[in-house]
GROMACS .gro file of N, CA and C in nm:
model
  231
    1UNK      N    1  -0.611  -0.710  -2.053
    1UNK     CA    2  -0.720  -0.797  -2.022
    1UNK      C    3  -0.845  -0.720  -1.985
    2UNK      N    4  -0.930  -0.823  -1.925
    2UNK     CA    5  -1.111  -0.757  -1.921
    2UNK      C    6  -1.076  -0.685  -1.774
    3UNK      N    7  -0.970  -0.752  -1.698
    3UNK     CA    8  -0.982  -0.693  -1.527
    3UNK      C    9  -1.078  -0.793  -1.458
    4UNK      N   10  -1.127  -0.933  -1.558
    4UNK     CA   11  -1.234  -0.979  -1.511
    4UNK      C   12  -1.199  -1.058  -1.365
    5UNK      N   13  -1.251  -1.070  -1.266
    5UNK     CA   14  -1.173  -1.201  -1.148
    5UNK      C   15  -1.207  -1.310  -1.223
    6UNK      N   16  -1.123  -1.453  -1.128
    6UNK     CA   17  -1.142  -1.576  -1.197
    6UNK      C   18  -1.202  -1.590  -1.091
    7UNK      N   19  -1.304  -1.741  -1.150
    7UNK     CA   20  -1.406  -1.803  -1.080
    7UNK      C   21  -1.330  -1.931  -1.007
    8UNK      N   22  -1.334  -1.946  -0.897
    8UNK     CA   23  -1.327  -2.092  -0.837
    8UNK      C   24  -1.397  -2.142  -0.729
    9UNK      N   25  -1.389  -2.194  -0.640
    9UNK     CA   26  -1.413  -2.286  -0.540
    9UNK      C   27  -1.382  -2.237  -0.382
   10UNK      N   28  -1.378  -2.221  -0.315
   10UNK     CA   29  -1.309  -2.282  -0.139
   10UNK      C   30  -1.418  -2.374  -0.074
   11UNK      N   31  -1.384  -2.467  -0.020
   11UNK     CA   32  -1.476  -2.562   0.070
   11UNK      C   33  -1.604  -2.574   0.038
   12UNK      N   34  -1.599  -2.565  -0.112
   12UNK     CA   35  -1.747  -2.586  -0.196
   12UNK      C   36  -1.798  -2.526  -0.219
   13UNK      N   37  -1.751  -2.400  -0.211
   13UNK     CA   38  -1.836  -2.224  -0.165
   13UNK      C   39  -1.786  -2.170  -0.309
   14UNK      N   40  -1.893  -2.124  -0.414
   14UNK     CA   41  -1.827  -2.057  -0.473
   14UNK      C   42  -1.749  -1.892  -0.446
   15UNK      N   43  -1.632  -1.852  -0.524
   15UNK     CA   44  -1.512  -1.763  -0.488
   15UNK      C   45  -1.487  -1.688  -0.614
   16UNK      N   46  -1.471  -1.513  -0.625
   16UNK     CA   47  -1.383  -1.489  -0.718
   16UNK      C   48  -1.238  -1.448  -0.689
   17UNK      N   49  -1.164  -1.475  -0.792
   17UNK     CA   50  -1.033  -1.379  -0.727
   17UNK      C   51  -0.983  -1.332  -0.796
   18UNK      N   52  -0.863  -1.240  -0.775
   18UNK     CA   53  -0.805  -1.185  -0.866
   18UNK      C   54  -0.652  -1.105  -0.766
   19UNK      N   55  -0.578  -1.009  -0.837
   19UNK     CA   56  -0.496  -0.957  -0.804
   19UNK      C   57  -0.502  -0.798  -0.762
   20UNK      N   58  -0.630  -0.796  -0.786
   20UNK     CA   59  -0.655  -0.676  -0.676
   20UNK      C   60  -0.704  -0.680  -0.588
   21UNK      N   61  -0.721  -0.567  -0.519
   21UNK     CA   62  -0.811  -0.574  -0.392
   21UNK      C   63  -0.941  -0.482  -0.395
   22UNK      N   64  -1.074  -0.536  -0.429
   22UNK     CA   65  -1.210  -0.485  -0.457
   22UNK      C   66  -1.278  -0.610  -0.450
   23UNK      N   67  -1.386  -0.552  -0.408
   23UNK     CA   68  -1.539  -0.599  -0.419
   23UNK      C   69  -1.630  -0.620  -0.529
   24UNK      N   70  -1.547  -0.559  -0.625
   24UNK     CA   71  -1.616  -0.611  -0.763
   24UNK      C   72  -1.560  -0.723  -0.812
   25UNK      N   73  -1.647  -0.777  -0.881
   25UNK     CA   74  -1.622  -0.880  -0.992
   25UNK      C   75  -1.574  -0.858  -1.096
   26UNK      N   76  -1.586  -0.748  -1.181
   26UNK     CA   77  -1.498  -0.670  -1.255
   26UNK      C   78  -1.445  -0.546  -1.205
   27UNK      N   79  -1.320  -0.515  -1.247
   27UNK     CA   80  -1.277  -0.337  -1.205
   27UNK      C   81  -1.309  -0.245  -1.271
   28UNK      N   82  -1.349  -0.276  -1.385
   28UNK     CA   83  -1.403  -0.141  -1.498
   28UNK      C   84  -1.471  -0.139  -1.516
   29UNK      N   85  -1.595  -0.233  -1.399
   29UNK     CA   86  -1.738  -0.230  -1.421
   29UNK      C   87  -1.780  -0.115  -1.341
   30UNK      N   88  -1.980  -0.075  -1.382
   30UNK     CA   89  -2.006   0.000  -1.290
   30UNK      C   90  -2.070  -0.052  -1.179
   31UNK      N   91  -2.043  -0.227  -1.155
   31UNK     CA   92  -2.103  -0.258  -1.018
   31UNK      C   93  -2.090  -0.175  -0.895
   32UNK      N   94  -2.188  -0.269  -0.813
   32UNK     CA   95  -2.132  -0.166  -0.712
   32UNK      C   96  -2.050  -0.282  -0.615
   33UNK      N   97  -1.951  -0.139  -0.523
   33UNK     CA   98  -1.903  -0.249  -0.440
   33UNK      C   99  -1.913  -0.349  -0.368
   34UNK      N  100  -1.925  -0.489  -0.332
   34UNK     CA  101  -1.994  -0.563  -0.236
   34UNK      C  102  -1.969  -0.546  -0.091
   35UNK      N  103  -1.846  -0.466  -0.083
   35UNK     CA  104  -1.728  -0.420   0.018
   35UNK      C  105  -1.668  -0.545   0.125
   36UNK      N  106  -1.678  -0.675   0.064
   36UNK     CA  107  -1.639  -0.817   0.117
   36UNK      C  108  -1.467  -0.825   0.000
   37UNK      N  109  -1.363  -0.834   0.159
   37UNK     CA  110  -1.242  -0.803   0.139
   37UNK      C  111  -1.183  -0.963   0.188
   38UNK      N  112  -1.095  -1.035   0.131
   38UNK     CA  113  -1.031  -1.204   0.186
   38UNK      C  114  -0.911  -1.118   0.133
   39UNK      N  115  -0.776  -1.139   0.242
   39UNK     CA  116  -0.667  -1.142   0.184
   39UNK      C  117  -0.573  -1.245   0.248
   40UNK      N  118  -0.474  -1.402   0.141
   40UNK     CA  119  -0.510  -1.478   0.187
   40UNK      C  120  -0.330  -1.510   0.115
   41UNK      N  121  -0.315  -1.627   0.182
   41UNK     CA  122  -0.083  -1.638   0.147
   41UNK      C  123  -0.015  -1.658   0.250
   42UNK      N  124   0.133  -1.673   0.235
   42UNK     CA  125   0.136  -1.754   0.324
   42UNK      C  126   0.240  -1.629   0.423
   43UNK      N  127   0.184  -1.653   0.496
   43UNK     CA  128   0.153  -1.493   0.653
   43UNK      C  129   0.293  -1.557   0.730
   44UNK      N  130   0.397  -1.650   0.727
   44UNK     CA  131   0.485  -1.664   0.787
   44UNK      C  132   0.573  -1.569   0.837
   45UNK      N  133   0.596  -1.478   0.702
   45UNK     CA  134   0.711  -1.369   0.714
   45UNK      C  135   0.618  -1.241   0.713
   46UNK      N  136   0.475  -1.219   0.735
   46UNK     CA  137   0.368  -1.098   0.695
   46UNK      C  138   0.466  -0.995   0.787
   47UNK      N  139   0.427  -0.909   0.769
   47UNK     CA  140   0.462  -0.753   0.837
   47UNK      C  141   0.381  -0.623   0.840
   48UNK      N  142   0.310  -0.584   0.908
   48UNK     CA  143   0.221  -0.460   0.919
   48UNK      C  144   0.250  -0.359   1.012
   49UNK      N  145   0.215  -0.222   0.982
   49UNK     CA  146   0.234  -0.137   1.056
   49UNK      C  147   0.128  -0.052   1.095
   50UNK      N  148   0.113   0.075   1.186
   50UNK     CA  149  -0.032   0.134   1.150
   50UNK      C  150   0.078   0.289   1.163
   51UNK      N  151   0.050   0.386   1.132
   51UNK     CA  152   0.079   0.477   1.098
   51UNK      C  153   0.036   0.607   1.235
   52UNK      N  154   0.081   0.646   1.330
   52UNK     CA  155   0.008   0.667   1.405
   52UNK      C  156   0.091   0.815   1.439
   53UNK      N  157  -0.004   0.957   1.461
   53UNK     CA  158   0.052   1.137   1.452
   53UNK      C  159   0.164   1.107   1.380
   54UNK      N  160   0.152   1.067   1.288
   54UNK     CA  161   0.278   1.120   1.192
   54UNK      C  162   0.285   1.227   1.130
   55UNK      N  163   0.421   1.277   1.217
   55UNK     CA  164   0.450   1.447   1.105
   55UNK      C  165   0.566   1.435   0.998
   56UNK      N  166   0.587   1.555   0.961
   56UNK     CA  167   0.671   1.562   0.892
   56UNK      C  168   0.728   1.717   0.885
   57UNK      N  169   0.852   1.767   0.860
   57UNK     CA  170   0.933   1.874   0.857
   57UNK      C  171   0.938   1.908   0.748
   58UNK      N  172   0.944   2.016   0.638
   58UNK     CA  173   0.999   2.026   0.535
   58UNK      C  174   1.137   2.172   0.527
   59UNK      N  175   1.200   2.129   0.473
   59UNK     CA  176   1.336   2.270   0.494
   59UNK      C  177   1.395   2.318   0.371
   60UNK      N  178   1.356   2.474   0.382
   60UNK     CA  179   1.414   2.491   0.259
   60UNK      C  180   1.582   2.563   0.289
   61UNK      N  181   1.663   2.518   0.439
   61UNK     CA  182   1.763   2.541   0.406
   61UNK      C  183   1.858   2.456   0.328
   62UNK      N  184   1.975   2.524   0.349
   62UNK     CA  185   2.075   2.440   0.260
   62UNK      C  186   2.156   2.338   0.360
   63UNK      N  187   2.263   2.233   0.276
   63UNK     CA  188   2.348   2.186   0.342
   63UNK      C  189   2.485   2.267   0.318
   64UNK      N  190   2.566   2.286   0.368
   64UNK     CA  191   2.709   2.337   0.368
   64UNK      C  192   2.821   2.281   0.421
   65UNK      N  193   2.933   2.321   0.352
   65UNK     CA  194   3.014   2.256   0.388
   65UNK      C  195   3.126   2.389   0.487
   66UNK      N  196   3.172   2.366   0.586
   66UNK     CA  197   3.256   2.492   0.691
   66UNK      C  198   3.402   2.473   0.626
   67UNK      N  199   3.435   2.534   0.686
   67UNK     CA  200   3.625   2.615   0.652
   67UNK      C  201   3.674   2.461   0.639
   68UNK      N  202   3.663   2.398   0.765
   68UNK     CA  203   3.718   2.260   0.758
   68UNK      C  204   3.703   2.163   0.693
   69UNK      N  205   3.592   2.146   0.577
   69UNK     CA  206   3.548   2.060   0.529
   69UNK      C  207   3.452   1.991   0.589
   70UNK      N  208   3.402   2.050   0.692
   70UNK     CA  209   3.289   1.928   0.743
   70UNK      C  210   3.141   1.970   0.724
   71UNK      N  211   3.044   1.852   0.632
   71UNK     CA  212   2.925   1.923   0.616
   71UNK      C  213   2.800   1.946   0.733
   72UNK      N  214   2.724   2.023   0.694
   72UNK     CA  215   2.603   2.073   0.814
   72UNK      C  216   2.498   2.067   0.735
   73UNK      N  217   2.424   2.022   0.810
   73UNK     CA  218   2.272   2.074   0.788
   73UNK      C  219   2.217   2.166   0.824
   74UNK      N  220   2.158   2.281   0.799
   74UNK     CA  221   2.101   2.390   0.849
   74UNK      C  222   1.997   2.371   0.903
   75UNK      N  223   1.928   2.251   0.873
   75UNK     CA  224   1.778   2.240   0.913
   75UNK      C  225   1.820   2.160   1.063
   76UNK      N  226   1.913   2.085   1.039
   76UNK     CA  227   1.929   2.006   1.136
   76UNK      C  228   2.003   2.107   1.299
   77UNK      N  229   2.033   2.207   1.251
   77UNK     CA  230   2.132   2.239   1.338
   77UNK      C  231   2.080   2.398   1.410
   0.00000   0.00000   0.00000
C-alpha cells in the first residue's frame, strides 16, 4: 500500500489513523513530523513497564558438566 492513514471523524473533529505510530499523514512522505501521538483500545488488560539502570552481564565461559553428572555454570559460579 501508499502507508497512507485513513481519514475519519471523533466528536466531529476531523482524525487520521492508521497502524503506526507517527505524526505523519503518510510514512514515506517527506512531511514533517506534527509530533501529536493518540494511542487508543481497549486498556482493560494494558500493561507497561519503564526500564530503569538496566545492566547486563555477558560470559564467555562455558557450561559443564562434573564427574557426577551435574551441570555448572561457570559464569554463574
Amino acid at each position: 500500500g501508499t502507508g497512507a492513514a485513513l481519514q475519519g471523524e471523533l466528536i466531529g473533529e476531523p482524525l487520521a489513523y492508521s497502524r503506526s505510530v507517527s505524526g505523519k499523514l503518510r510514512r514515506q512522505s517527506t512531511s514533517v513530523d506534527s509530533g501529536l501521538r493518540a494511542i487508543g483500545g481497549d486498556s482493560s488488560q494494558a500493561a507497561y513497564g519503564v526500564g530503569m539502570e538496566i545492566s547486563i552481564k555477558l560470559s564467555r565461559e562455558a557450561t559443564y558438566i562434573d564427574e557426577d553428572g551435574a551441570v555448572h555454570s561457570a559464569f554463574q559460579e
